[in-house]
XYZ file of C-alpha atoms in Angstrom:
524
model
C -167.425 81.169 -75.073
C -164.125 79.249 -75.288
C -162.488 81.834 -74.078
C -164.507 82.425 -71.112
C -164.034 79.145 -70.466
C -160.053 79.233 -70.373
C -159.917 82.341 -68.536
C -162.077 80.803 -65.205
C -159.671 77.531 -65.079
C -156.687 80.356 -65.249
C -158.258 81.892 -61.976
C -159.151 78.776 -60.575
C -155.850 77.443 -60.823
C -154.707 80.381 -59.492
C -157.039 80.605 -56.012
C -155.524 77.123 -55.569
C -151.715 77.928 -55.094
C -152.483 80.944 -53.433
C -154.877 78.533 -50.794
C -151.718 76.072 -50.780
C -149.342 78.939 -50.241
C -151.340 79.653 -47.417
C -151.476 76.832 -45.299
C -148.327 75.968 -46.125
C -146.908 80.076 -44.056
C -149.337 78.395 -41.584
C -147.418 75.196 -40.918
C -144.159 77.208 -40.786
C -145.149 79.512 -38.515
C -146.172 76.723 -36.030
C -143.050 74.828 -36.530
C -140.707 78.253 -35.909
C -142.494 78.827 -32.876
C -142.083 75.320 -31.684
C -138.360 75.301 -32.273
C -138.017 78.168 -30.330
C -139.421 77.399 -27.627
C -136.748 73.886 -27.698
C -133.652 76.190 -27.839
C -135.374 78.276 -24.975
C -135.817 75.211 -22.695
C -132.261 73.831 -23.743
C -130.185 77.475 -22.874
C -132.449 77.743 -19.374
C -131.580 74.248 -18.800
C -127.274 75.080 -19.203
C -127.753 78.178 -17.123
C -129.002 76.299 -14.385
C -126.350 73.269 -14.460
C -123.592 76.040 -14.454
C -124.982 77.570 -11.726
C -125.197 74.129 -9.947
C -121.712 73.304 -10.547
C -120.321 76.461 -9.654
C -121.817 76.173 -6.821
C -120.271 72.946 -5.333
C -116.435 74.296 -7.048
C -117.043 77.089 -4.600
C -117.914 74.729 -1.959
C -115.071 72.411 -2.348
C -112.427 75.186 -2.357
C -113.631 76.584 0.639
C -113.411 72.952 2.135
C -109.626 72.554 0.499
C -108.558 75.861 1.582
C -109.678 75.318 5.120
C -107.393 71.950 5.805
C -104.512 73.793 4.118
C -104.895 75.992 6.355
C -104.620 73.563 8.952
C -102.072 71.613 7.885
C -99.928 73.850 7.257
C -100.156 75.345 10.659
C -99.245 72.004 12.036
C -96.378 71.679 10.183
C -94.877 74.734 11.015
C -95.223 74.119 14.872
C -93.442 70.815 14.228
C -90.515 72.960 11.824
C -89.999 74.923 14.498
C -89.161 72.061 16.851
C -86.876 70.216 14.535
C -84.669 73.723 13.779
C -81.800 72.458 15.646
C -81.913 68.636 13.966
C -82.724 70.000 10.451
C -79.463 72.400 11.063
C -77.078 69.538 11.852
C -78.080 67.545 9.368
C -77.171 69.914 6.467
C -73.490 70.921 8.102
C -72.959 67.582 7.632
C -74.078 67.378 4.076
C -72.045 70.544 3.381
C -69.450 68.949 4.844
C -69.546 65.997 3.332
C -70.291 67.479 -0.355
C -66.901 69.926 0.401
C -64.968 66.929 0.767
C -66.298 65.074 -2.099
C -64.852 68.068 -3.858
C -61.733 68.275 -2.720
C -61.275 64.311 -3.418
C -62.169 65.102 -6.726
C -59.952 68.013 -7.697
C -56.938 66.651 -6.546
C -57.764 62.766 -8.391
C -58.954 64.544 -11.316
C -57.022 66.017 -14.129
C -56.393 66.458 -17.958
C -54.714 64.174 -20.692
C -53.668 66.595 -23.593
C -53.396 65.501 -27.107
C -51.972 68.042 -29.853
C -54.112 67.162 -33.573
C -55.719 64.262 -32.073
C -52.408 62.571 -30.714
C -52.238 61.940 -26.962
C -48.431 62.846 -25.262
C -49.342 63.116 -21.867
C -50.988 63.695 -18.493
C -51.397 67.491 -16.230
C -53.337 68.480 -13.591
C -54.427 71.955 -14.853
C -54.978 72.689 -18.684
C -52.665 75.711 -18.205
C -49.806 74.004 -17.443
C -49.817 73.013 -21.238
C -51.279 76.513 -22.396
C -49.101 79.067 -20.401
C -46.051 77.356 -22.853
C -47.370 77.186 -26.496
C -45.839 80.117 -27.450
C -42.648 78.889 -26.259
C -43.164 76.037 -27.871
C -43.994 77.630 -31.117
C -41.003 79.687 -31.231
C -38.179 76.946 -30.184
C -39.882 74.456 -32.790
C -40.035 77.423 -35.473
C -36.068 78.164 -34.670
C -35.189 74.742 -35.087
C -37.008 73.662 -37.972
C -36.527 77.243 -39.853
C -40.106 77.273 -40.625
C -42.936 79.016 -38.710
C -44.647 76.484 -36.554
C -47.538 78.385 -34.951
C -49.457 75.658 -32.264
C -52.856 77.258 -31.433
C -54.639 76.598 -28.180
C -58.082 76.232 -29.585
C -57.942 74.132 -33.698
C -54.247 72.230 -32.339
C -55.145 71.441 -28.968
C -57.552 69.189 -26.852
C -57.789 68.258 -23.298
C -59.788 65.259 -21.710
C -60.785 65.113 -17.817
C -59.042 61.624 -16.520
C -58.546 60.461 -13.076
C -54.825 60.808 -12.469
C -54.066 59.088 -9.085
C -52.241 56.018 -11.198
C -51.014 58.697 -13.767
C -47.850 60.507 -13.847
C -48.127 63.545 -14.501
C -46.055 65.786 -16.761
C -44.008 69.039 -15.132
C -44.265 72.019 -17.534
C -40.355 71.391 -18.553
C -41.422 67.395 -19.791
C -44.499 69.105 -21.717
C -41.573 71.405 -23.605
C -39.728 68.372 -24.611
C -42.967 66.493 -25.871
C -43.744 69.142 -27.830
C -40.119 69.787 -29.266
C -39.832 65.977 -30.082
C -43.050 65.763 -32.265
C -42.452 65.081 -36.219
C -45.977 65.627 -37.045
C -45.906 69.488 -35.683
C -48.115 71.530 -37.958
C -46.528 74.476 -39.417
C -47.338 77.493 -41.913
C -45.533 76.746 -45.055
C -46.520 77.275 -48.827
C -47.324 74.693 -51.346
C -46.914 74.970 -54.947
C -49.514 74.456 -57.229
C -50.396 73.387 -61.079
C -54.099 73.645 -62.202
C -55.169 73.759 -58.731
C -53.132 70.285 -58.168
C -50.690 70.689 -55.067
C -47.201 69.367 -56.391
C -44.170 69.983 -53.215
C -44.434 72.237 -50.108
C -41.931 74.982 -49.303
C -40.519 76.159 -46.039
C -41.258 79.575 -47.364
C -42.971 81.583 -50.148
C -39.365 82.451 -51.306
C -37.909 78.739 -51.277
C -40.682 78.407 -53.370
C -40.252 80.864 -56.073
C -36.606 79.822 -55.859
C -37.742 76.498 -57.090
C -39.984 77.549 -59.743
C -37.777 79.904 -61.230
C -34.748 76.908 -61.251
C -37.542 74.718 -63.118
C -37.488 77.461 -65.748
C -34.182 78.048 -65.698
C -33.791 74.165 -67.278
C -35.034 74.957 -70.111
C -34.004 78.188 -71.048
C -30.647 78.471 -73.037
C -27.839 81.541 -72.605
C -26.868 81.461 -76.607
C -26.385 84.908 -78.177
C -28.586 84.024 -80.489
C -31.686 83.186 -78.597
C -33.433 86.266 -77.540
C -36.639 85.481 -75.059
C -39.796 87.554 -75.465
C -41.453 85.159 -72.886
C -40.616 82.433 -70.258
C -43.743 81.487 -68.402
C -45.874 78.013 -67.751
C -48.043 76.119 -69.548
C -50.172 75.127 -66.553
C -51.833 78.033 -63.806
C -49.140 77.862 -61.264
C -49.657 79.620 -58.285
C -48.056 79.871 -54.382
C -50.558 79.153 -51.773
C -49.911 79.232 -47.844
C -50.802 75.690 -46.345
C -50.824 74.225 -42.840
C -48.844 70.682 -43.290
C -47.158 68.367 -40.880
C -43.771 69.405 -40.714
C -42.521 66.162 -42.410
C -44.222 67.121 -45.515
C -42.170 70.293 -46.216
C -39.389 69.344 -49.177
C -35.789 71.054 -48.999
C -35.107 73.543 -51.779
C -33.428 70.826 -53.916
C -35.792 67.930 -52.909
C -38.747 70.212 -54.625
C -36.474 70.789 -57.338
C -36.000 67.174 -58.058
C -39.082 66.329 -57.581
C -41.276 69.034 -59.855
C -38.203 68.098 -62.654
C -39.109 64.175 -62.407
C -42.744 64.364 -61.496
C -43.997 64.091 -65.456
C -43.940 61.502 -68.154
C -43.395 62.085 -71.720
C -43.944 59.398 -74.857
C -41.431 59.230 -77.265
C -41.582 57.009 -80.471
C -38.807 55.803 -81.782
C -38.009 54.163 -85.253
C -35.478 51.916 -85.577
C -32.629 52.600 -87.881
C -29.755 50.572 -89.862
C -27.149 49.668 -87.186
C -29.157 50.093 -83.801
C -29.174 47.505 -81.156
C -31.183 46.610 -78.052
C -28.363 47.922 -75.947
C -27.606 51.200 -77.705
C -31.053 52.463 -77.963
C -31.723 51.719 -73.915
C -28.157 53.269 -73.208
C -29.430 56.176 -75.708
C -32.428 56.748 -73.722
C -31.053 55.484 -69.930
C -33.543 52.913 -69.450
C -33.069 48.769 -68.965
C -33.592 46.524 -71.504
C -36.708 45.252 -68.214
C -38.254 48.907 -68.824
C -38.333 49.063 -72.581
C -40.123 44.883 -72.402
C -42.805 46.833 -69.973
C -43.150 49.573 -72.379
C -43.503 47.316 -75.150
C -45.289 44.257 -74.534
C -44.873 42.890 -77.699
C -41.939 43.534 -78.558
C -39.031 40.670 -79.029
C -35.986 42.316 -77.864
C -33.677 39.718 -79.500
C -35.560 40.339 -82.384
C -35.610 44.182 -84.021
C -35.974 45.063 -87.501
C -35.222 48.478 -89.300
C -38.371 50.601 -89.289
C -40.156 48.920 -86.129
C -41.730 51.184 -83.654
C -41.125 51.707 -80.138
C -42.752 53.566 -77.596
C -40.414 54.878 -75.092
C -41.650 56.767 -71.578
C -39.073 59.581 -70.400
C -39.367 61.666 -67.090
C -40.122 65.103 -67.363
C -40.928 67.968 -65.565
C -44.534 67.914 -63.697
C -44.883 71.574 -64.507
C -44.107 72.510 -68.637
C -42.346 75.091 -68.809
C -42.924 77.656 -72.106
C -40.937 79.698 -74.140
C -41.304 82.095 -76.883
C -38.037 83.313 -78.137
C -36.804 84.999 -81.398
C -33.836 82.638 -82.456
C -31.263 83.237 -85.476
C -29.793 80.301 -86.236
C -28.211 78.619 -90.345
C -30.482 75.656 -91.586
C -29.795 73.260 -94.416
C -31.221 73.382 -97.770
C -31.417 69.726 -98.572
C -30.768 69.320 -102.684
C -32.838 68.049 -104.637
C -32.162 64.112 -106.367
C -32.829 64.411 -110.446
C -32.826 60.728 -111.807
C -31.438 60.455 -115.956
C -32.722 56.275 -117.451
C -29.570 54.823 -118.963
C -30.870 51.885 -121.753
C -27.080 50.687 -121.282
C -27.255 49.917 -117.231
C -29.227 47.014 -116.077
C -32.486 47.899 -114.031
C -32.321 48.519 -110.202
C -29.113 49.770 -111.070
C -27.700 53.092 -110.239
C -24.651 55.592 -110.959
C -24.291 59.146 -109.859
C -23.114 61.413 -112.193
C -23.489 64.839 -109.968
C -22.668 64.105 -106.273
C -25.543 66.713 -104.780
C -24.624 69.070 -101.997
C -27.191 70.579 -99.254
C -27.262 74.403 -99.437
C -27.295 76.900 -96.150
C -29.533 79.527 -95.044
C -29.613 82.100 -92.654
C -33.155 81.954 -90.630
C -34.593 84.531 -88.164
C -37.388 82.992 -86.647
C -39.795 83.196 -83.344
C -40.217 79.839 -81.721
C -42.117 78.749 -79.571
C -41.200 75.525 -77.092
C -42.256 73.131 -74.177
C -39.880 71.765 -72.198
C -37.587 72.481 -74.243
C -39.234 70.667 -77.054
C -39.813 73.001 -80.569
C -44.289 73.228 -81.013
C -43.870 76.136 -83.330
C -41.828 77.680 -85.462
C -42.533 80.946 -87.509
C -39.883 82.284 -89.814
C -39.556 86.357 -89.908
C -36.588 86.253 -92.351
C -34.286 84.303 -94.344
C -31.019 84.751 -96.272
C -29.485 81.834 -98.529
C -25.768 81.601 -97.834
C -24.994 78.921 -100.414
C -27.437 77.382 -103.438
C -27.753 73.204 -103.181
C -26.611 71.343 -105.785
C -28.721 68.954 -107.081
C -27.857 65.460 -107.443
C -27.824 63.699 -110.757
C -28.392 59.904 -110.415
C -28.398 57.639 -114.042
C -30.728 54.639 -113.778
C -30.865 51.804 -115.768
C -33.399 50.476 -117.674
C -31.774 47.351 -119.256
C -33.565 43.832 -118.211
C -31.277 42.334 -115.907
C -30.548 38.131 -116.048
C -31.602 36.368 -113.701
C -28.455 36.227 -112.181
C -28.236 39.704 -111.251
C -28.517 41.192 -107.819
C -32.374 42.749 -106.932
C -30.477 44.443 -103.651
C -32.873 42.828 -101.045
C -32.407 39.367 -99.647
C -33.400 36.482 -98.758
C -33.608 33.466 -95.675
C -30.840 31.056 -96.841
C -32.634 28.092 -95.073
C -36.540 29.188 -95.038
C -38.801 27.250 -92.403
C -35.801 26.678 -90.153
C -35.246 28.654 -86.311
C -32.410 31.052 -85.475
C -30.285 29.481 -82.652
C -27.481 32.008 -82.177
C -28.262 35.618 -83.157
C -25.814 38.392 -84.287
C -23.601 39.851 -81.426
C -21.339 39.050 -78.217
C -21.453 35.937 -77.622
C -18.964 33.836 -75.309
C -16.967 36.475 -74.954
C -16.196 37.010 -78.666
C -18.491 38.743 -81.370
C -20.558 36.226 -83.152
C -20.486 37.739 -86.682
C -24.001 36.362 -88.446
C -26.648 34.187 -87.299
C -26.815 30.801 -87.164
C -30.225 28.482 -88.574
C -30.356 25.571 -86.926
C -31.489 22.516 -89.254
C -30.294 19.271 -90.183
C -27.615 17.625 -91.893
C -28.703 18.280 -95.962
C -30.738 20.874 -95.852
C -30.836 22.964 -99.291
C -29.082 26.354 -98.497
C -30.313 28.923 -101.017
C -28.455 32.278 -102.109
C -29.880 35.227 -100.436
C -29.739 37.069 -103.496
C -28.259 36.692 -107.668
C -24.686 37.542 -107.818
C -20.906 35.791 -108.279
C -19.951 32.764 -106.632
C -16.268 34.563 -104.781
C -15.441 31.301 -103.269
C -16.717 28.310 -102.614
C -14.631 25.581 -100.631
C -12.409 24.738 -96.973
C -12.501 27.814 -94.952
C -10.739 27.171 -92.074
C -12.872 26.989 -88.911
C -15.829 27.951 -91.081
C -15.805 24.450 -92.764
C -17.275 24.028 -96.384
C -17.625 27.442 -96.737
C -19.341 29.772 -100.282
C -18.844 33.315 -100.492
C -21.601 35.680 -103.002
C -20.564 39.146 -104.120
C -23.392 40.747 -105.056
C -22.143 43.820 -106.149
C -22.636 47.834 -104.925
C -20.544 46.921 -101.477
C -22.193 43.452 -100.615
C -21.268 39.581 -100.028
C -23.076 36.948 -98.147
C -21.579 34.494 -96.212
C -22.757 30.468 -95.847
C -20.613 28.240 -93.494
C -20.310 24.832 -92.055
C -22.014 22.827 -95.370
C -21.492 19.355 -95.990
C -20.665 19.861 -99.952
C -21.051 22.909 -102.367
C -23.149 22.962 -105.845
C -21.561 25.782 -107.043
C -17.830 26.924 -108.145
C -15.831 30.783 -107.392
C -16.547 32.296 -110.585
C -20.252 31.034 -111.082
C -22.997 33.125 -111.615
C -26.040 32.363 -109.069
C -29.512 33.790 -109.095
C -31.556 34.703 -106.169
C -33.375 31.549 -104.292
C -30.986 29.123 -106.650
C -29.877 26.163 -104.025
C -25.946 26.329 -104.103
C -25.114 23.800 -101.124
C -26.556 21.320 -98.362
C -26.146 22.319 -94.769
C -23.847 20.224 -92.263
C -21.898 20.329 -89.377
C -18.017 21.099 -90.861
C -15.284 23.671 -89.553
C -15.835 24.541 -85.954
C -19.212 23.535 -85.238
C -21.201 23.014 -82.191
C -23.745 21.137 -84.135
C -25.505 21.154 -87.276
C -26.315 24.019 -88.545
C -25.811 26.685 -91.513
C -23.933 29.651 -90.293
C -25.133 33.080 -92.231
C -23.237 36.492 -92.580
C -23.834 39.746 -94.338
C -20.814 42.132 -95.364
C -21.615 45.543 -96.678
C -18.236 47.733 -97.578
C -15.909 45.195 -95.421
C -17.882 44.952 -92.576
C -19.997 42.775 -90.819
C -23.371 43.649 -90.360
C -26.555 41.977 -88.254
C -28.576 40.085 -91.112
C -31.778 40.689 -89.650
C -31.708 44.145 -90.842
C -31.637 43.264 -94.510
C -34.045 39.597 -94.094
């Protein structure tokens, strides 16, 4: 029974969607038909106000072409009264507009300018065309360089009016163009690592130059054979269009390739050099070697201090690779023997040594001259070194005894007067400027040599110190020592004054090595 049951709601459900579905096809259908008939009425409605408008286009373009027609009748019966006035009127304007043009050709007329600089006025461009070629070849002759002036990259020409101009004949546009300095001409530049360095007249001036640039630095000795001469940097020749004020003479290039570098040398100074000798060395002023050393005290140098010196050289380095045979020394070799018997720090050679020689076949290589590698093929020893036998002692010295190194005489006091020229004369120590009194110490432990007068050195002590050397102490006001005494290094052996030939006080210092004077700063 339930069953039943279910199964009748199933088909009662199921007449009731199909009775919805129903009406529902019947309310579209109604609708459809209904919009239909709209989009009828609306299309029927378009057609008709076409047709309307069309209509009243055709009527108005009947209307328009009917007073065209009309008017333009009218106007030609009037044309063809006024031929004769309408004619008259435009000989006169031809007439008039010819005259205008003749006015204008003869006021107007060109100022030239050759690469952007204006020479002059001419009525007709050709006047300055019909001569460039003459131009070209009188300024080429002249100059000894070919100067090619082109009508259309060299030249320009401006429309002026030229009745308050004068105007050049073709003979004053010759001259113009003779007189320039700025002419452009074809000449060749020469080049390192694409940087341009002097221009040539010619490709052969400039190979000319390049090969006297090598030429500096390559030697004619027998025993220098070259396997290459060449350039460190990529130098090539390239043809360039310059003004022709720009183009160097064969030994202006030369110069100027040969001088166009900088090199840095650094020099140590040495026992016995001076201000003066190392700029005369090196050809500079003493102004030049201040700039290249800031900090440097030119009236003060000491053995060992470095300076940096900036030569001219050649813009272009030139390279070498040659096999060279040359003899080299063998420097000998020092042996040192202790000696209980000799005081310490001192020495005695019992074997003088002697540098040996050797033959040397070698290939080396060079920049400017300067040696950057050296590779030895072969070698032959012509004669052994001899080595040098030196006996040192090992004795505790006194005190007394020289330590070979000195001291300042008159510490915490200013130089005044340096070693040198001075006044016309050589001044042979330096002086310390400090007042009457002051303890003056010796610069080192030796034996008293004199001690007394000296002429115009005043109060004057002398110190051998043994192995060549003696100091000097002048102008004291009294002694504290006696010739024969034996003085240690720092020991106070006078007071300073103002005796002798003095200027003021002071204490007047020399150094002696062998017999000779000898600038004291170099052993201070």
């Amino acid at each position: 029974m339930g069953e039943k049951r279910t199964f009748k709601k199933i088909v009662d459900l199921a007449a009731q969607v199909v009775f919805w579905h129903d009406e529902k096809q019947i309310e579209m259908d109604q609708w459809c038909k209904r919009a239909a008939g709209t989009i009828v009425n609306a299309a029927a409605a378009i057609i008709s106000l076409h047709d309307n408008i069309q209509a009243r286009f055709d009527r108005l373009m009947m209307i328009l072409t009917y007073k065209s027609a009309t008017r333009f009748h009218k106007m030609r019966e009037n044309l063809e009264g006024q031929t004769k006035k309408i004619l008259g009127h435009f000989t006169i304007i031809l007439l008039t507009a010819l005259a205008m043009v003749a006015i204008m050709n003869y006021s107007t007329g060109y100022e030239y300018y050759y690469n952007g600089r204006a020479l002059g006025y001419v009525r007709h461009q050709s006047d300055v065309t019909k001569i460039l070629n003459l131009v070209s070849a009188q300024l080429s002759e002249e100059a000894g360089v070919n100067i090619n002036i082109n009508e259309e990259s060299d030249i320009e020409f401006k429309p002026v009016f030229i009745l308050d101009k004068e105007l050049d004949s073709m003979d004053t546009v010759l001259k113009r163009f003779t007189y320039l300095t700025d002419t452009k001409a074809q000449a060749y530049g020469i080049y390192a690592d694409g940087k341009r360095l002097v221009i040539c007249k010619d490709a052969e001036t400039a190979e000319k130059v390049l090969e006297a640039i090598k030429a500096e630095y390559v030697s004619d000795e027998d025993n220098i054979k070259y396997e290459s001469i060449g350039f460190k940097e990529d130098v090539e020749i390239r043809a360039v269009s310059v003004s022709l004020k720009k183009i160097s003479s064969y030994s202006a290039a030369k110069k100027a390739i040969l001088n166009g570098g900088e090199k840095e040398i650094s020099y140590t100074v040495k026992s016995g050099d001076a201000i003066s000798t190392i700029c005369e060395k090196y050809d500079i002023s003493i102004k030049e070697l201040k700039k290249m050393n800031p900090d440097l005290d030119v009236d003060l140098i000491h053995i060992g201090d470095k300076l940096i010196i900036n030569k001219a050289t050649s813009a272009i380095a030139v390279k070498t690779v040659s096999i060279e045979k040359y003899g080299e020394k063998i420097k000998h070799k020092t042996k040192y023997v202790e000696n209980d018997s000799m005081y310490k720090g001192t020495t005695n050679v019992i074997q003088s040594g002697k540098d040996g020689k050797r033959a040397v076949t070698a290939k080396v290589t060079r920049v400017n001259g300067d040696k950057v590698k050296t590779k030895v093929i072969k070698e032959k020893i012509i004669t052994e070194p001899v080595t040098e036998i030196i006996e040192k002692g090992t004795k505790i010295p006194p005190k007394t005894a020289a330590t070979g190194t000195l001291t300042n005489p008159a510490p915490g006091h200013s130089i005044t007067s340096y070693f040198g020229v001075r006044w016309g004369r050589m001044h042979e120590g330096i002086d310390l400027g400090c007042p009457v009194g002051t303890s003056v110490r010796a610069a080192d432990g030796g034996t008293v040599e004199s001690a007394g007068w000296h002429d115009a050195y005043g109060i004057c002590i002398i110190i051998n110190h043994g192995n060549g050397m003696k100091t000097l102490y002048a102008h004291n006001s009294g002694t504290y020592v006696s010739a024969g005494d034996k003085v240690y290094k720092g020991q106070v052996i006078a007071s300073s004054g103002n005796t002798g030939r003095s200027t003021g006080p002071h204490l007047h210092f020399e150094v002696i090595v062998n017999g000779s004077v000898v600038d004291p700063l170099n052993y201070i």
